[in-house]
Coordinates of N, CA and C in Angstrom, one line a residue:
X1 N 0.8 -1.2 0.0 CA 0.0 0.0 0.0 C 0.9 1.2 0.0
X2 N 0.4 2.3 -1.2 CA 1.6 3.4 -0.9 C 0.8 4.5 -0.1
X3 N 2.0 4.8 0.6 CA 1.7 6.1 1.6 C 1.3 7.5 1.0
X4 N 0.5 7.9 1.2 CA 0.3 9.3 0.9 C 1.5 10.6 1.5
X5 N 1.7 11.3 0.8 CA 2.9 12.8 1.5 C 2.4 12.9 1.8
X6 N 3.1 13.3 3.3 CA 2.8 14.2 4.5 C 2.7 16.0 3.9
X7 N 1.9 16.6 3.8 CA 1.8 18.0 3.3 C 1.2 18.9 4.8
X8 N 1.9 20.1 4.8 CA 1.6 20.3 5.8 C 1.3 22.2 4.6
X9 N 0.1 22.8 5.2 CA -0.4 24.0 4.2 C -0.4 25.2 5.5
X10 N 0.6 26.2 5.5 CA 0.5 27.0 6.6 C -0.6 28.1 6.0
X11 N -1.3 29.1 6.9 CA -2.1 30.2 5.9 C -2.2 31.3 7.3
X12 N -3.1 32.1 7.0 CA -3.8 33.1 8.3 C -4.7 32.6 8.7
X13 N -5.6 32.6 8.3 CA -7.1 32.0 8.9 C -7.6 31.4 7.8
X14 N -8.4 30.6 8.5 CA -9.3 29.4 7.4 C -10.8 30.7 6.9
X15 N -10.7 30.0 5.7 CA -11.8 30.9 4.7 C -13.0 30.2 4.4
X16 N -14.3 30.2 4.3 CA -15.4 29.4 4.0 C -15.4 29.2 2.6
X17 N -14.3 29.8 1.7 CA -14.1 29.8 -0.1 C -13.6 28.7 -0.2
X18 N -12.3 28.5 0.5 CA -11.2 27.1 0.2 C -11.6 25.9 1.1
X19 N -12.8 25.7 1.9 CA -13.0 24.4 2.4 C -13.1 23.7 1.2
X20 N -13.8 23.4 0.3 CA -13.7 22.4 -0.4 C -12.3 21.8 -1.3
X21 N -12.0 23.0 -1.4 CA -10.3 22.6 -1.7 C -9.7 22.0 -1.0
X22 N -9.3 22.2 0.0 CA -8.9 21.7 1.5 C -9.7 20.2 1.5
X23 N -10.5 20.4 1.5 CA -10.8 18.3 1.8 C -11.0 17.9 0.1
X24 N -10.9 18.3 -1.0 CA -10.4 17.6 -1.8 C -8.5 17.2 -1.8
X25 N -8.2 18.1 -1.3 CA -6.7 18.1 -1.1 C -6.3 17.3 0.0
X26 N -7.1 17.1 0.7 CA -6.8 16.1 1.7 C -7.1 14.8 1.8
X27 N -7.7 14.4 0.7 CA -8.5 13.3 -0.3 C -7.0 12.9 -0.7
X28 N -6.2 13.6 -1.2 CA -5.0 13.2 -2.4 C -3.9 13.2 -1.4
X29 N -3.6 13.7 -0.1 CA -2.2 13.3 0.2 C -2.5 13.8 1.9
X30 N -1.6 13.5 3.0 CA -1.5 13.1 4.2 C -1.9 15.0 4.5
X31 N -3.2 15.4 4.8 CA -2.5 17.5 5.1 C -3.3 17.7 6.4
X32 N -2.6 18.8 6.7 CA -2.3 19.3 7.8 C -2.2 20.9 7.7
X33 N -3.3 21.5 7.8 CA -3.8 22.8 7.4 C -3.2 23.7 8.9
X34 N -2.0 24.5 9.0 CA -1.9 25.1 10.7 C -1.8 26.8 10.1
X35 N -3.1 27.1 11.1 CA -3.7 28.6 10.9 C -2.5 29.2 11.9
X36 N -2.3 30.7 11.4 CA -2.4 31.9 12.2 C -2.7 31.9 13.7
X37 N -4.4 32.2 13.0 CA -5.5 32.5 13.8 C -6.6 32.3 13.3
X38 N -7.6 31.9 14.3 CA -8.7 31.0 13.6 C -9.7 32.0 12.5
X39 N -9.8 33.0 12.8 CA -10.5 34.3 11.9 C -10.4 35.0 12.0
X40 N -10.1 36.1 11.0 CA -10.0 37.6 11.0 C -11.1 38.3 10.9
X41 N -10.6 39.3 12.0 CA -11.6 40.5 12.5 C -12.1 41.0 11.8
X42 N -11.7 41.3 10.3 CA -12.3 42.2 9.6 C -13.0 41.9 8.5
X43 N -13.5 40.4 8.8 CA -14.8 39.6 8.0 C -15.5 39.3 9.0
X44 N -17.0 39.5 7.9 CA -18.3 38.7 8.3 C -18.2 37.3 8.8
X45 N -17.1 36.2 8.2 CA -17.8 34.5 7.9 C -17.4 34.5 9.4
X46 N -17.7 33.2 9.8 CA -17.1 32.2 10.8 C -17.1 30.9 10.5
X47 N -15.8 29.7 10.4 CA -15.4 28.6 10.2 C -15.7 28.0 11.3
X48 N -16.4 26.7 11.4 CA -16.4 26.0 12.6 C -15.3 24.9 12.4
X49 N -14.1 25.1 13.3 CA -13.0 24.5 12.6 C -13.0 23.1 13.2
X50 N -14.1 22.6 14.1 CA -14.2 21.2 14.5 C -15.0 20.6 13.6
X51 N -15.6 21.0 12.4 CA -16.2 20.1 11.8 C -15.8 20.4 10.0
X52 N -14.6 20.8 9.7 CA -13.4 20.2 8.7 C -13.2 19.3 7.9
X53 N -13.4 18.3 8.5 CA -13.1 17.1 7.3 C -11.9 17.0 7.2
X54 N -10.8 17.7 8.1 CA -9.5 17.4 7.6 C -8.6 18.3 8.9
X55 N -7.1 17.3 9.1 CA -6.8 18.2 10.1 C -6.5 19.5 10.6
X56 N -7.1 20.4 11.8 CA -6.5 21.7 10.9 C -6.0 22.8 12.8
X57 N -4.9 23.1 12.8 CA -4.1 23.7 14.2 C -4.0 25.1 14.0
X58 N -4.4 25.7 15.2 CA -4.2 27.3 15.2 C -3.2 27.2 16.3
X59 N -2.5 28.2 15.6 CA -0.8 28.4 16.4 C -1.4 29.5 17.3
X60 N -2.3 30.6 17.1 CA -2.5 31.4 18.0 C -0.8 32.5 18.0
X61 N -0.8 33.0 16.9 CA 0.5 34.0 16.3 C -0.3 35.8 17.0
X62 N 1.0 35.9 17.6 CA 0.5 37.4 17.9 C 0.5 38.8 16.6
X63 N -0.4 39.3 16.5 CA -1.3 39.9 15.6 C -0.3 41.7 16.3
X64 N -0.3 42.4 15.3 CA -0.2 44.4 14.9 C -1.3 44.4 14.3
X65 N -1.8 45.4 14.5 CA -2.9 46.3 13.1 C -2.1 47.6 13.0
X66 N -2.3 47.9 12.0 CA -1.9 49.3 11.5 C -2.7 50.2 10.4
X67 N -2.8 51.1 10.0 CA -4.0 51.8 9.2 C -2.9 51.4 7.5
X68 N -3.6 51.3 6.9 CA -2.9 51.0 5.4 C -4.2 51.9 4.8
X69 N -3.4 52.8 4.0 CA -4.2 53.3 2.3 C -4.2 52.3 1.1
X70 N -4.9 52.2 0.8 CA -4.7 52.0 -0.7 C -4.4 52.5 -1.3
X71 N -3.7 51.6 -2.8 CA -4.0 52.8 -3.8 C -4.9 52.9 -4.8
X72 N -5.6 54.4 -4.8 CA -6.5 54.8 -5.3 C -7.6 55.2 -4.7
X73 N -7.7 55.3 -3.3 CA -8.1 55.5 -2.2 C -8.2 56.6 -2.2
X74 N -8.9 58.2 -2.2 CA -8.6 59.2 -1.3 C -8.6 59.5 -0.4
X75 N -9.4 58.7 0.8 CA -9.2 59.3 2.4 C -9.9 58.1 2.9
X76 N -9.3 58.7 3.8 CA -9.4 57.1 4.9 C -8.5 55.7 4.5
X77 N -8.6 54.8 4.9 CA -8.2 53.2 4.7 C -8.5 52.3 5.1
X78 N -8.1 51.0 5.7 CA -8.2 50.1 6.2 C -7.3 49.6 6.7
X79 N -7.7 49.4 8.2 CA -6.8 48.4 9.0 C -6.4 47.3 8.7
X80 N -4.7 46.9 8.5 CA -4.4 45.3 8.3 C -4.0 45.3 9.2
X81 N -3.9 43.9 9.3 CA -2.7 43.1 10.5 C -1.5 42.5 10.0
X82 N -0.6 42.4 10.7 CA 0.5 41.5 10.1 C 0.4 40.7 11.7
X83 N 0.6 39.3 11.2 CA 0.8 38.2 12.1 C 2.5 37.5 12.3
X84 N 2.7 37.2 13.2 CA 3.9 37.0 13.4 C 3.9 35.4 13.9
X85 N 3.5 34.3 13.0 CA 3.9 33.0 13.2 C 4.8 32.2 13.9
X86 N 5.5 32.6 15.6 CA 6.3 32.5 15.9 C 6.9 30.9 16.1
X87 N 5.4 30.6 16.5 CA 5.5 29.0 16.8 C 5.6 27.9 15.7
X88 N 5.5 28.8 14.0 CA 5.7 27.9 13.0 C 6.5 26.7 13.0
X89 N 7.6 27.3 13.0 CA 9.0 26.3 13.1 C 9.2 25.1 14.0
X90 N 8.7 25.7 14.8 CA 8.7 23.8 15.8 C 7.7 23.4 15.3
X91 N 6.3 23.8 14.9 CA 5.1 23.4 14.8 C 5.8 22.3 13.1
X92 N 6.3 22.9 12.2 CA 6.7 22.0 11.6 C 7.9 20.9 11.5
X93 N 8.3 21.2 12.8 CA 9.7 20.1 13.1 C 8.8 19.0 13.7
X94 N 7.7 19.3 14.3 CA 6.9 18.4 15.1 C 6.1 17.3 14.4
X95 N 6.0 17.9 12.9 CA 4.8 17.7 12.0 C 5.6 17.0 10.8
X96 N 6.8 17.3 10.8 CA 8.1 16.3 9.9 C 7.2 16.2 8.3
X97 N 6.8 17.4 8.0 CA 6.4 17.0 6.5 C 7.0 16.7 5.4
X98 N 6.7 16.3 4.4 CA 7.3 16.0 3.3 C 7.1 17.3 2.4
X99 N 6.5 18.0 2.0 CA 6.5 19.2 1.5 C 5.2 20.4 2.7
X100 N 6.1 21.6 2.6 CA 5.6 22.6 2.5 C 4.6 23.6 2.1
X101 N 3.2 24.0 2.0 CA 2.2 25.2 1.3 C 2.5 25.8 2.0
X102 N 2.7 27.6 1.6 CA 2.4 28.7 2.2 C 1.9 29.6 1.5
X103 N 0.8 30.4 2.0 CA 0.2 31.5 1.2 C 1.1 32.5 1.9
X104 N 0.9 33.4 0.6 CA 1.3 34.9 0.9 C 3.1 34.6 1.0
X105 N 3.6 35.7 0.7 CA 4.5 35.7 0.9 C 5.5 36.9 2.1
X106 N 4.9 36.4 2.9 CA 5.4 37.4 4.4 C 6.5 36.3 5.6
X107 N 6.0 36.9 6.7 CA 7.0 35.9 7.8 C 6.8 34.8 7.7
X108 N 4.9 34.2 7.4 CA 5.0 32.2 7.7 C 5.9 32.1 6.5
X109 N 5.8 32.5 5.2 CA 7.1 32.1 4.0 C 8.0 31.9 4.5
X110 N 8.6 32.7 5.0 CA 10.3 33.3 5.2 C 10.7 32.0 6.0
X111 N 9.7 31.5 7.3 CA 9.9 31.0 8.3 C 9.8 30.1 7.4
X112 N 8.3 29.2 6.8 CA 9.0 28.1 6.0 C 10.0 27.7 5.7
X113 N 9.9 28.6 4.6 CA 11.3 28.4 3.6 C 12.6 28.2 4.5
X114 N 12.7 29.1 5.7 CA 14.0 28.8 6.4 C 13.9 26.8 7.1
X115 N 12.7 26.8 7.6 CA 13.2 24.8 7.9 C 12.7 23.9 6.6
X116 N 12.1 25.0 5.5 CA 12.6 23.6 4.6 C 13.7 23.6 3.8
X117 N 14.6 24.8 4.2 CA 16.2 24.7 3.4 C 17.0 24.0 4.2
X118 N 16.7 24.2 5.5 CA 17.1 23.0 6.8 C 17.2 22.2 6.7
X119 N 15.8 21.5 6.3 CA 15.7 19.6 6.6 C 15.3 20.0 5.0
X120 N 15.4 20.2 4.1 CA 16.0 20.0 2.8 C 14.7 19.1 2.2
X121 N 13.2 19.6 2.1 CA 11.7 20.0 1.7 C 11.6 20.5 0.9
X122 N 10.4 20.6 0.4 CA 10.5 21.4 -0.7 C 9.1 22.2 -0.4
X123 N 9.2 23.4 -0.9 CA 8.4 24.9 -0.2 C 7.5 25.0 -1.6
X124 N 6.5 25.2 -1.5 CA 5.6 25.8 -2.4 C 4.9 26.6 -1.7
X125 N 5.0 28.5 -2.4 CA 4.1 29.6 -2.0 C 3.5 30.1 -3.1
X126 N 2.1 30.0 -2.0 CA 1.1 29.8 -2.7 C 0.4 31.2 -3.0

């Protein structure tokens, strides 16, 4: 019997768009979905992240907000956050994946990418 890859998919919060992605993808190989934080403040949805279909860990990353403009904006803006994934890296020494997902390319990247140039993985950002 062959074994399915261990995939481990780091992101911010789980989205009510990509659940079905997420359990077809967990259909095809061993995954392991580890949030941020379970949901961002500055949406409507809520994920009930006990009923998934597939495994899924909030690191519980300490969160900044800061006021951001857009461009094309003329007054006012929107609050973003940047999250700071601290616990990524053990979280994936623990988790001993075979490849790497990260969305966005911010700190969970960086952090990826740094233990899968380590234990010598291979990173896909997503």
């Amino acid at each position: 019997m062959k074994t399915l890859p261990k995939v481990v998919l780091a992101k911010n919060v789980m989205t009510p768009y990509r659940l079905s992605f997420f359990r077809e993808l967990a259909a095809q190989v061993d995954l392991d979905v580890v949030l941020d934080a379970p949901t961002n403040i500055h949406r409507n949805w809520k994920v009930d992240l006990d009923d998934l279909k597939f495994r899924c860990q909030v690191l519980g990353s300490p969160t900044m907000g800061f006021a951001h403009k857009s461009q094309g904006e003329s007054a006012g803006g929107e609050a973003r956050l940047r999250r700071f994934p601290l616990r990524l890296f053990g979280t994936l020494g623990k988790m001993k994946p075979d490849c790497v997902v990260s969305t966005e390319f911010g700190m969970r990247s960086v952090i990826a990418a740094l233990w899968c140039m380590l234990r010598r993985r291979p990173l896909i950002i997503w």
